[in-house]
Short mmCIF file of C-alpha atoms in Angstrom, two decimals:
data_model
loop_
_atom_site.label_atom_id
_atom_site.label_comp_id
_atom_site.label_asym_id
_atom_site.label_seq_id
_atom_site.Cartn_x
_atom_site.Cartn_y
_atom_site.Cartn_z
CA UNK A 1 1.86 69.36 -220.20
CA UNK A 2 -0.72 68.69 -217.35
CA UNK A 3 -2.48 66.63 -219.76
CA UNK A 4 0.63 64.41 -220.84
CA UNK A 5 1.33 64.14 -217.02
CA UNK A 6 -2.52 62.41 -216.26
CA UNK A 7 -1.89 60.31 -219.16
CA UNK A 8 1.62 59.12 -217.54
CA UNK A 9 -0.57 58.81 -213.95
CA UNK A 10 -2.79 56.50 -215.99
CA UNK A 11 0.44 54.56 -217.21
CA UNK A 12 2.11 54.27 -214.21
CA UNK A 13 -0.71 52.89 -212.58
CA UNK A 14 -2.11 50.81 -215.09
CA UNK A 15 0.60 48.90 -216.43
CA UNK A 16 2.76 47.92 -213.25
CA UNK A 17 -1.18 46.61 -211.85
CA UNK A 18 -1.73 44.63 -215.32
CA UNK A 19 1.88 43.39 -214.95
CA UNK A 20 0.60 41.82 -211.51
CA UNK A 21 -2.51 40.86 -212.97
CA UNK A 22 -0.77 38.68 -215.75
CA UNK A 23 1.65 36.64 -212.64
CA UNK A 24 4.81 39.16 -212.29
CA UNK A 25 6.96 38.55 -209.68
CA UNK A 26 9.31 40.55 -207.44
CA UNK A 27 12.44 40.11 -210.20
CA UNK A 28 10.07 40.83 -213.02
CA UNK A 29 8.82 44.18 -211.69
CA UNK A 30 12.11 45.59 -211.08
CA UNK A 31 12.85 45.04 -214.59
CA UNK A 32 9.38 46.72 -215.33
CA UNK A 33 9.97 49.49 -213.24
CA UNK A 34 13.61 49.82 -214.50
CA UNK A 35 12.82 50.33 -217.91
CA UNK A 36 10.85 53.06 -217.26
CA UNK A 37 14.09 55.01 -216.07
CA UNK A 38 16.66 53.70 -218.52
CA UNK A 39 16.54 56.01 -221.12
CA UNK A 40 17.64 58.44 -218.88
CA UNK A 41 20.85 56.98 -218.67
CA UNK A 42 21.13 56.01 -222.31
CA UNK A 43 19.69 59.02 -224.25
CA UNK A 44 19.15 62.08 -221.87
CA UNK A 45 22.50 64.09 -222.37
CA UNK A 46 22.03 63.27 -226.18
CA UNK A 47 18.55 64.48 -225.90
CA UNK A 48 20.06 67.77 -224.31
CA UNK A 49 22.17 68.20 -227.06
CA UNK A 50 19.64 67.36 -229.71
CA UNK A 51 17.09 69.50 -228.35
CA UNK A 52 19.03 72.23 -228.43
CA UNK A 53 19.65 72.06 -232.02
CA UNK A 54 16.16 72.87 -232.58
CA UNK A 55 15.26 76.67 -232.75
CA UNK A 56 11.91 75.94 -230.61
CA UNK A 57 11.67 73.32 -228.21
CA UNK A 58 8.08 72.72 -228.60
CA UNK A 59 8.59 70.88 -231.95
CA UNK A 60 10.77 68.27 -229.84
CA UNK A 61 8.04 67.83 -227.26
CA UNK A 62 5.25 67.35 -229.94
CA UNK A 63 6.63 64.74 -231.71
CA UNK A 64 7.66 62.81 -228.40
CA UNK A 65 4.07 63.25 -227.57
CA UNK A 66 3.32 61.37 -231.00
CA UNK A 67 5.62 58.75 -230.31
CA UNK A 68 4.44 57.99 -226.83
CA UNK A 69 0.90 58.31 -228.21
CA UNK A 70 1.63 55.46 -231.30
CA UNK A 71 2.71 53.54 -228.83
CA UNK A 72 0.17 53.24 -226.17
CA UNK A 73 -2.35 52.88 -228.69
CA UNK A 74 -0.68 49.61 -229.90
CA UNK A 75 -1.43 47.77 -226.63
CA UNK A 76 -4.89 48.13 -227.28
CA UNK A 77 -4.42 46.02 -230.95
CA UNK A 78 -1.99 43.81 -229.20
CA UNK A 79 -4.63 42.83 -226.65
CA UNK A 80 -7.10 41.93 -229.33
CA UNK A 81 -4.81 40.11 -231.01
CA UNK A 82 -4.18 38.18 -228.14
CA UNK A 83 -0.65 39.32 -227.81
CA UNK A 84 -0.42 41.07 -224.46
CA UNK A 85 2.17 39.83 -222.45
CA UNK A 86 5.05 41.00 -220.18
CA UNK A 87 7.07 41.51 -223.13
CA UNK A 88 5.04 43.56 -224.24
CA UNK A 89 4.25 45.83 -221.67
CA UNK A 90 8.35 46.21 -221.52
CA UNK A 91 8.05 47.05 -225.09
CA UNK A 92 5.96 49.89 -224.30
CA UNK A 93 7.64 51.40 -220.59
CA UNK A 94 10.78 51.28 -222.75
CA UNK A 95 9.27 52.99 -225.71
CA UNK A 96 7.20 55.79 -224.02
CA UNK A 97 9.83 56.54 -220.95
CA UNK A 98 12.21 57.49 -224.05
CA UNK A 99 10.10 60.02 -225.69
CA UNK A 100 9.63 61.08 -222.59
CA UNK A 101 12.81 62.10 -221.92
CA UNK A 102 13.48 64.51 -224.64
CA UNK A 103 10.16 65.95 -223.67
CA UNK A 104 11.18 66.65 -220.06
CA UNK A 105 14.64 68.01 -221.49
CA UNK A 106 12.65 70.28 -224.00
CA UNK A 107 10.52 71.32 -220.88
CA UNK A 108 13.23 72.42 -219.13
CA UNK A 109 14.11 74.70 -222.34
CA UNK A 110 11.18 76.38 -222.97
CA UNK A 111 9.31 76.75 -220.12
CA UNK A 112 11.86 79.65 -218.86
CA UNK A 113 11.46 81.69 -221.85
CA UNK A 114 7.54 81.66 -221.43
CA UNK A 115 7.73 83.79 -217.82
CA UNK A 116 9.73 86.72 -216.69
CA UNK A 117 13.10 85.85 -214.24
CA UNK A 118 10.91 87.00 -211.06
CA UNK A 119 7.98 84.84 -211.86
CA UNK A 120 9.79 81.79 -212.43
CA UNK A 121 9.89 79.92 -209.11
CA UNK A 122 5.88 80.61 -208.46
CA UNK A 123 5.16 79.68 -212.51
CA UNK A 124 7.23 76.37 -211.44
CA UNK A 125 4.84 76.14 -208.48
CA UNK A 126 1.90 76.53 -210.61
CA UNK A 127 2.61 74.02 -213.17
CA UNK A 128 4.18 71.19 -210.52
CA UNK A 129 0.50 71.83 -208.89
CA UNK A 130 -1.37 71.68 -212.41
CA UNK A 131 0.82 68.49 -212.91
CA UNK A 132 -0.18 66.66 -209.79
CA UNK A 133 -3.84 67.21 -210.34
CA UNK A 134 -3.23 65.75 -213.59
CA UNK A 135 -1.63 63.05 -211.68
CA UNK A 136 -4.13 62.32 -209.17
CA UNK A 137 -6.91 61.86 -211.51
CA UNK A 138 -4.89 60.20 -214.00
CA UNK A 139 -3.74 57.41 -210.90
CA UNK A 140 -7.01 56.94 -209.39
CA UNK A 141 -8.54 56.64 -212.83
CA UNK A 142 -5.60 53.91 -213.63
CA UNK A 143 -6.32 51.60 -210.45
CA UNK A 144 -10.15 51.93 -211.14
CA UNK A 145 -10.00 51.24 -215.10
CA UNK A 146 -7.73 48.03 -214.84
CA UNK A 147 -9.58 45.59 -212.79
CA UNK A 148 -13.26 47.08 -213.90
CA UNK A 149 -12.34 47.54 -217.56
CA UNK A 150 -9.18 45.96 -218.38
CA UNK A 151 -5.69 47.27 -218.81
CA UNK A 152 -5.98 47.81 -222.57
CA UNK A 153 -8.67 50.10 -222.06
CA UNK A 154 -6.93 52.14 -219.42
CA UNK A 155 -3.68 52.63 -221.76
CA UNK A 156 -6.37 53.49 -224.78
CA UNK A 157 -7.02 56.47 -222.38
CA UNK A 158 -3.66 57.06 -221.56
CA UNK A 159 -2.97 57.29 -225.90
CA UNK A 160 -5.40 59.75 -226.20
CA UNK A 161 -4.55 62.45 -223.81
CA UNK A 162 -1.16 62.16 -225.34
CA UNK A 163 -2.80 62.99 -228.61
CA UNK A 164 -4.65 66.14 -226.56
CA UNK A 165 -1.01 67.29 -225.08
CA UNK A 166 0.46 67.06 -228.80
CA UNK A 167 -2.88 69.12 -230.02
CA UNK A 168 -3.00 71.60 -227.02
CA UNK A 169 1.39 72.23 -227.56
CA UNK A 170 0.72 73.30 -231.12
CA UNK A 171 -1.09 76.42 -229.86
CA UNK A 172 1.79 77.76 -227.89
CA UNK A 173 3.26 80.73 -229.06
CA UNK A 174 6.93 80.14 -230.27
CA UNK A 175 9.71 81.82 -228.40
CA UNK A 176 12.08 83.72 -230.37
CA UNK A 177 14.16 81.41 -232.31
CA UNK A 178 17.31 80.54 -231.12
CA UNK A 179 20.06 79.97 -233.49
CA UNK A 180 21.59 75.98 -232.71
CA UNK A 181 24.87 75.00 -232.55
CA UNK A 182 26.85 73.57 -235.36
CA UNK A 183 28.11 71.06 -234.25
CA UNK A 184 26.28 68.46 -230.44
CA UNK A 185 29.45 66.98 -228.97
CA UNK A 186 30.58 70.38 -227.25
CA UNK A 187 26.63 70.69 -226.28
CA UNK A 188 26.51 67.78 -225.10
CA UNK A 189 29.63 67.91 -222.06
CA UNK A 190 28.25 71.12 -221.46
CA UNK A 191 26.03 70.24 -218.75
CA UNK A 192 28.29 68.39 -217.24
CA UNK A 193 30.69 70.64 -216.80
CA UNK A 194 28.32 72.92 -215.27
CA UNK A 195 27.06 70.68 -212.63
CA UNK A 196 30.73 69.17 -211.94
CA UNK A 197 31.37 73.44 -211.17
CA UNK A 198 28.63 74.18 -209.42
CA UNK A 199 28.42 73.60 -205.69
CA UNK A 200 24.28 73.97 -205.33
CA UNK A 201 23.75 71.99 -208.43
CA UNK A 202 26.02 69.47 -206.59
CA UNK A 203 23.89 69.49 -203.41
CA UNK A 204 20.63 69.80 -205.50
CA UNK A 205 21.71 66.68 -207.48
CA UNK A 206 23.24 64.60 -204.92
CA UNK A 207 19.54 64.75 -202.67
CA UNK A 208 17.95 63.80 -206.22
CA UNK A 209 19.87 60.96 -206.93
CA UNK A 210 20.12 59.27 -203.68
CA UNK A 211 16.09 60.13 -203.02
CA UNK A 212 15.77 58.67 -206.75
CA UNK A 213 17.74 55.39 -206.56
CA UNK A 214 15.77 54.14 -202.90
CA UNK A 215 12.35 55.81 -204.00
CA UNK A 216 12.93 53.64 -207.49
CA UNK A 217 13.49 50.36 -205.02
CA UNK A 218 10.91 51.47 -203.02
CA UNK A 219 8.33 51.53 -205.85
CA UNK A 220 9.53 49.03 -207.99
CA UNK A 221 8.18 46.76 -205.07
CA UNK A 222 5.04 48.79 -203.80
CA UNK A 223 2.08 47.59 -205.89
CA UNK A 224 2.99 43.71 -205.60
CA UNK A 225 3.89 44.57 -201.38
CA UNK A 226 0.23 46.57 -201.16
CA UNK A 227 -1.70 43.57 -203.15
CA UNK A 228 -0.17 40.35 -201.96
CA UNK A 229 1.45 41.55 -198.91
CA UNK A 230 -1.16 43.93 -197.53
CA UNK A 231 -3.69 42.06 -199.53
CA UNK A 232 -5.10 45.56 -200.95
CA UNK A 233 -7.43 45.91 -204.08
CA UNK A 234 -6.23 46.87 -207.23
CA UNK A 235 -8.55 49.93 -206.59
CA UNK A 236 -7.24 50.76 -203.23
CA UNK A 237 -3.89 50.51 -204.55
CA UNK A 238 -4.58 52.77 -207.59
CA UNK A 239 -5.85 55.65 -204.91
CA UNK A 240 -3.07 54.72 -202.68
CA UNK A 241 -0.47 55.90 -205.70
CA UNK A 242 -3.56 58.70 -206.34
CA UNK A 243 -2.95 59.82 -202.73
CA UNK A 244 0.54 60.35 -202.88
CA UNK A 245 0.10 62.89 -206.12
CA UNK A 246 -2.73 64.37 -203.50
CA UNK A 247 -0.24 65.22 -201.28
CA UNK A 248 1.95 66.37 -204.27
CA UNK A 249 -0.30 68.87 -205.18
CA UNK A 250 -0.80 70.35 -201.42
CA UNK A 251 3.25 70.52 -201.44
CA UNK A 252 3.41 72.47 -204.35
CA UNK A 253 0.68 75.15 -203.16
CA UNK A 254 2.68 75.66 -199.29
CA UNK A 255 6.18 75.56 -201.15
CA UNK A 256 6.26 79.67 -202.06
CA UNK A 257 5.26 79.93 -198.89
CA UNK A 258 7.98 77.36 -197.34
CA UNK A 259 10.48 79.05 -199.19
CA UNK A 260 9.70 82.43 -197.84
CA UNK A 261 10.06 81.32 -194.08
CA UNK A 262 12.64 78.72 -194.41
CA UNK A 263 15.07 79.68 -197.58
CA UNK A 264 15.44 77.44 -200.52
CA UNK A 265 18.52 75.06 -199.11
CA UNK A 266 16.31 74.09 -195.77
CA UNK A 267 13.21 73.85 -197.39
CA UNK A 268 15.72 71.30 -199.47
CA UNK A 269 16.45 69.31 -196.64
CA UNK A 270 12.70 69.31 -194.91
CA UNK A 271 11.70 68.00 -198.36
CA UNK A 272 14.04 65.41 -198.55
CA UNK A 273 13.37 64.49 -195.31
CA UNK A 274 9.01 64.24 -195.37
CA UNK A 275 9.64 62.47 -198.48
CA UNK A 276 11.35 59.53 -197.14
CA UNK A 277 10.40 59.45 -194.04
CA UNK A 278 6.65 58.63 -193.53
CA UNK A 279 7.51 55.66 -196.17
CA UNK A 280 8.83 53.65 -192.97
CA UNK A 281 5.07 53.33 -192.38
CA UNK A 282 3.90 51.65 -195.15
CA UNK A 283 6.89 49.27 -194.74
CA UNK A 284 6.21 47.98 -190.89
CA UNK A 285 1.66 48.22 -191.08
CA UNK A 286 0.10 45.88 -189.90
CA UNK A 287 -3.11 44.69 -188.41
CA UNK A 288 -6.80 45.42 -189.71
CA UNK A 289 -7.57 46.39 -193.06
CA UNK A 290 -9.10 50.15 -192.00
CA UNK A 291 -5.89 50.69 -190.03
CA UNK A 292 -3.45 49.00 -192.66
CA UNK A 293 -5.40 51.39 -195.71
CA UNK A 294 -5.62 54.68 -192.98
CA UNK A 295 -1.99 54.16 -192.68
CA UNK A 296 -0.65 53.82 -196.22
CA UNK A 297 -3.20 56.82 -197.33
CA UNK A 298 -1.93 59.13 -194.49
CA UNK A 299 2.01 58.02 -195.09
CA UNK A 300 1.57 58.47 -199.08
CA UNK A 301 -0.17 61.87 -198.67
CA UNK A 302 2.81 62.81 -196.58
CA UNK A 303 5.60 61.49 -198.59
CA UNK A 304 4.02 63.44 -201.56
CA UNK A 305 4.08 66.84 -199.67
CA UNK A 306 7.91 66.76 -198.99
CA UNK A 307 8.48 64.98 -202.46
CA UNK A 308 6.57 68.48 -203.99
CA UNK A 309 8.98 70.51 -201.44
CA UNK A 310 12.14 68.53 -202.46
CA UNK A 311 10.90 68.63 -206.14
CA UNK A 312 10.90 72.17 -206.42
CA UNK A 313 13.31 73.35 -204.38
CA UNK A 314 15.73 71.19 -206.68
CA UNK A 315 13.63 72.99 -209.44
CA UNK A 316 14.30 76.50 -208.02
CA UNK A 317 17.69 75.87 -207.28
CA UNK A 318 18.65 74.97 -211.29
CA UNK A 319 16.75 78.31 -212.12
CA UNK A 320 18.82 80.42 -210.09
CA UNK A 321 22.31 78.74 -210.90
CA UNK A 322 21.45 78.06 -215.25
CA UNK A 323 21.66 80.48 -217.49
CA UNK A 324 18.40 80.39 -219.72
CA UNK A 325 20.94 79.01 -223.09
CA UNK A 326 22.32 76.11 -221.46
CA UNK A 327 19.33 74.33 -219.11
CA UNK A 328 18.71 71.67 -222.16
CA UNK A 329 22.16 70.55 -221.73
CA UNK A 330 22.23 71.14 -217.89
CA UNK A 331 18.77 69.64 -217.67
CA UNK A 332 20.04 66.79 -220.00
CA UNK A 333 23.23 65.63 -218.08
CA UNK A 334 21.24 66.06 -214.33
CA UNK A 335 18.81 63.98 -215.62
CA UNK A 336 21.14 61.31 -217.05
CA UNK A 337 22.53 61.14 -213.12
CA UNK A 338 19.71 61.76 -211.15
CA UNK A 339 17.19 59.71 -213.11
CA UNK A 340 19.78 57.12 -214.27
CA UNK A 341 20.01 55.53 -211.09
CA UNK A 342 16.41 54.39 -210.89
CA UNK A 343 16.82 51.18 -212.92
CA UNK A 344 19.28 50.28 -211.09
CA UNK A 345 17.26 50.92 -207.77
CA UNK A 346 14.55 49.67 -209.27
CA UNK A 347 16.66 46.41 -210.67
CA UNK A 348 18.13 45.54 -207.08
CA UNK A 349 14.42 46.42 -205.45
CA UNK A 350 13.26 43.52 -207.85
CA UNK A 351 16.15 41.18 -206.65
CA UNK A 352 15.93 41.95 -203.01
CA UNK A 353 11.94 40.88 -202.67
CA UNK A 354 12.88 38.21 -204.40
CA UNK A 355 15.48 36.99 -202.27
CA UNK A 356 14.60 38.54 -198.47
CA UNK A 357 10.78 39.06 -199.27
CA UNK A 358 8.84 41.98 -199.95
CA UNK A 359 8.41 43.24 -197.05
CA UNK A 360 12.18 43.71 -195.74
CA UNK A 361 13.28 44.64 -198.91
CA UNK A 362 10.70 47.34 -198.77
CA UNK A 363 11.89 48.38 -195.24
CA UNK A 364 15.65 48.85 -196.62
CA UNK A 365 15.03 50.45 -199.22
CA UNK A 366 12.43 53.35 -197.13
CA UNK A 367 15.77 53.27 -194.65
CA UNK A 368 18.02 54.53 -197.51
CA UNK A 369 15.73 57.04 -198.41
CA UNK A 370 16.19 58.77 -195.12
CA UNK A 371 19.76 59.59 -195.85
CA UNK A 372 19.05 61.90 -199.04
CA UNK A 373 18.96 65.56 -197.10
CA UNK A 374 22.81 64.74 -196.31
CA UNK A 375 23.84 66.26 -199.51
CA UNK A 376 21.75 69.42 -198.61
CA UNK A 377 23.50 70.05 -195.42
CA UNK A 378 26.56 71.84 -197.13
CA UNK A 379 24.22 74.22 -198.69
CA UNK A 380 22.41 75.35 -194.85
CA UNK A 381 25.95 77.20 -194.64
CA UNK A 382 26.29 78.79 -197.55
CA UNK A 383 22.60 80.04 -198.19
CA UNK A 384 20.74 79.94 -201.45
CA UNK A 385 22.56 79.63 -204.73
CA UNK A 386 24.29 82.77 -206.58
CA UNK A 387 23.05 81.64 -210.13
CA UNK A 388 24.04 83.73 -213.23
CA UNK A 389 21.75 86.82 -212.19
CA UNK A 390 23.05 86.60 -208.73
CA UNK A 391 19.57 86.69 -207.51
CA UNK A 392 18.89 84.08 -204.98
CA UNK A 393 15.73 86.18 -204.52
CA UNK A 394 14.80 84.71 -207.68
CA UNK A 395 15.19 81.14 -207.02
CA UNK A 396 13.58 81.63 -203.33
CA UNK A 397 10.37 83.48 -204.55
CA UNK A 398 11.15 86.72 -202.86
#
């Protein structure tokens, strides 16, 4: 999994910088960056229900891992072929960000039955930091490869550790087989049902959401803002994204810790709140290069310490309130909410640097961030979540 996620660092770098490189504009990057999160309105609480069917959820996550690598390994041959265009870099956002969904939704299914209940929220803390240094490497590597080698090469890369993930998944050892449903339509309302009943999943997924659909403007604008608006190399920018994963992974190692002092629901709204808030930087820099690139490093270092807080608090709080049998469809319908508003943040991101400019679009959209931990606030008064063990221990790493 830590592999898959430097491959997606690689992506996410590489392909929004090659979509610059090849004359994008404001409009056309929002629809970039938007197709990267549609799926997850179109397919993720089918994907819940379809993974479920499956007595091991690792069979689900290889093959999306051979689907995502097929298709980064056809840029490569389209480049030589002297196809590569902006069409086809949608072709392949829209292609790998939908295997990826049903391997995030099988994720969410196995990964509990690997660890005992007690060990969950620190295993979740573990792999989130095992992620990011994926992510790091994978991001810095991206904004290096594209301008020195090409973007081609940088997504052949990306195809291989895909390949690696599928290769290193088959040597899991298979959970005890669960017997699927008969029949997906019940499966898939399941989820939301759950979340409609739940007040912490509520909370949890109205921070997620409203963080998602602002952080999707936000980004869908970022590389174009730091290159022609900052006037910031496609290297700089590539460790610029790197740095934010950097400050990911130190979020991830303090967040047992976090939890411990603060309890899961303000640790929530810290999160929420450290992740928008040092974004208003980046959008109002100005002046000399040092300062402008001191600035954006320091602000994306601290965004990605409360997004790693926010991250997996939200993560802790669906362990303690899911039952282990139903987080594929849980996980399935959140995700069809919380990450189904990114194109459309992403879509009106793209539409509002085109029509204000980059730079006040940027600003609004780092303003609506800020408003996120109000759907945490609820949950300061009634504590951590009683999930199905009624153990908020659980869920707060006590």
């Amino acid at each position: 999994m830590s592999v898959s996620a430097g491959g997606d660092g690689v992506l996410s770098v590489a392909v929004p910088i090659a979509a610059v490189l090849l004359g994008a504009g404001p409009a056309q990057m929002g629809w970039l960056t938007a197709l990267a999160w549609l799926p997850s309105v179109l397919f993720a609480i089918a994907a819940g229900g379809w993974v479920a069917r499956f007595r091991h959820p690792l069979t689900p996550m290889i093959g999306a891992d051979v689907v995502r690598f097929a298709a980064t390994a056809s840029l490569p041959v389209a480049w030589w072929l002297g196809w590569l265009s902006l069409p086809a870099l949608y072709a392949l956002t829209a292609i790998v960000a939908s295997a990826s969904v049903v391997f995030v939704v099988a994720d969410a299914a196995l990964f509990p039955t690997l660890l005992d209940d007690d060990r969950l929220v620190a295993g979740q803390s573990l792999v989130y930091g095992a992620r990011t240094v994926a992510s790091v490497a994978g991001s810095g590597a991206g904004g290096l490869l594209v301008p020195v080698l090409s973007a081609p090469v940088a997504v052949a890369a990306d195809a291989l550790s895909y390949l690696w993930s599928a290769a290193l998944l088959t040597r899991i050892d298979r959970p005890a087989a669960r017997t699927p449903p008969r029949r997906a339509a019940p499966v898939s309302t399941t989820g939301l049902r759950f979340i409609a009943d739940d007040p912490a999943l509520r909370g949890a997924l109205g921070v997620t959401t409203t963080a998602n659909f602002f952080n999707l403007m936000f980004h869908a604008l970022l590389v174009l803002f730091l290159t022609r608006t900052l006037r910031l190399s496609a290297a700089v920018t590539g460790l610029v994204l790197g740095a934010e994963a950097a400050g990911a992974l130190v979020g991830s190692m303090a967040l047992p810790a976090v939890n411990r002092r603060l309890g899961m629901p303000r640790s929530l709204v810290a999160g929420s709140l450290l992740s928008a808030a040092p974004l208003t930087a980046i959008a109002v820099v100005a002046g000399p290069a040092a300062v402008v690139v001191t600035v954006v490093l320091v602000a994306s270092v601290l965004s990605g310490v409360g997004r790693s807080v926010q991250d997996i608090s939200v993560a802790a709080t669906f362990v303690a309130a899911v039952p282990v049998p139903l987080r594929a469809q849980v996980r399935g319908a959140y995700q069809t909410i919380s990450f189904g508003v990114r194109p459309v943040g992403a879509v009106l991101g793209g539409l509002a640097g085109q029509s204000v400019g980059l730079r006040p679009a940027v600003l609004l959209a780092t303003a609506g961030g800020l408003l996120a931990f109000l759907w945490a606030l609820p949950s300061l008064r009634s504590g951590a979540p009683r999930g199905p063990r009624g153990a908020p221990e659980a869920a707060a790493g006590r």
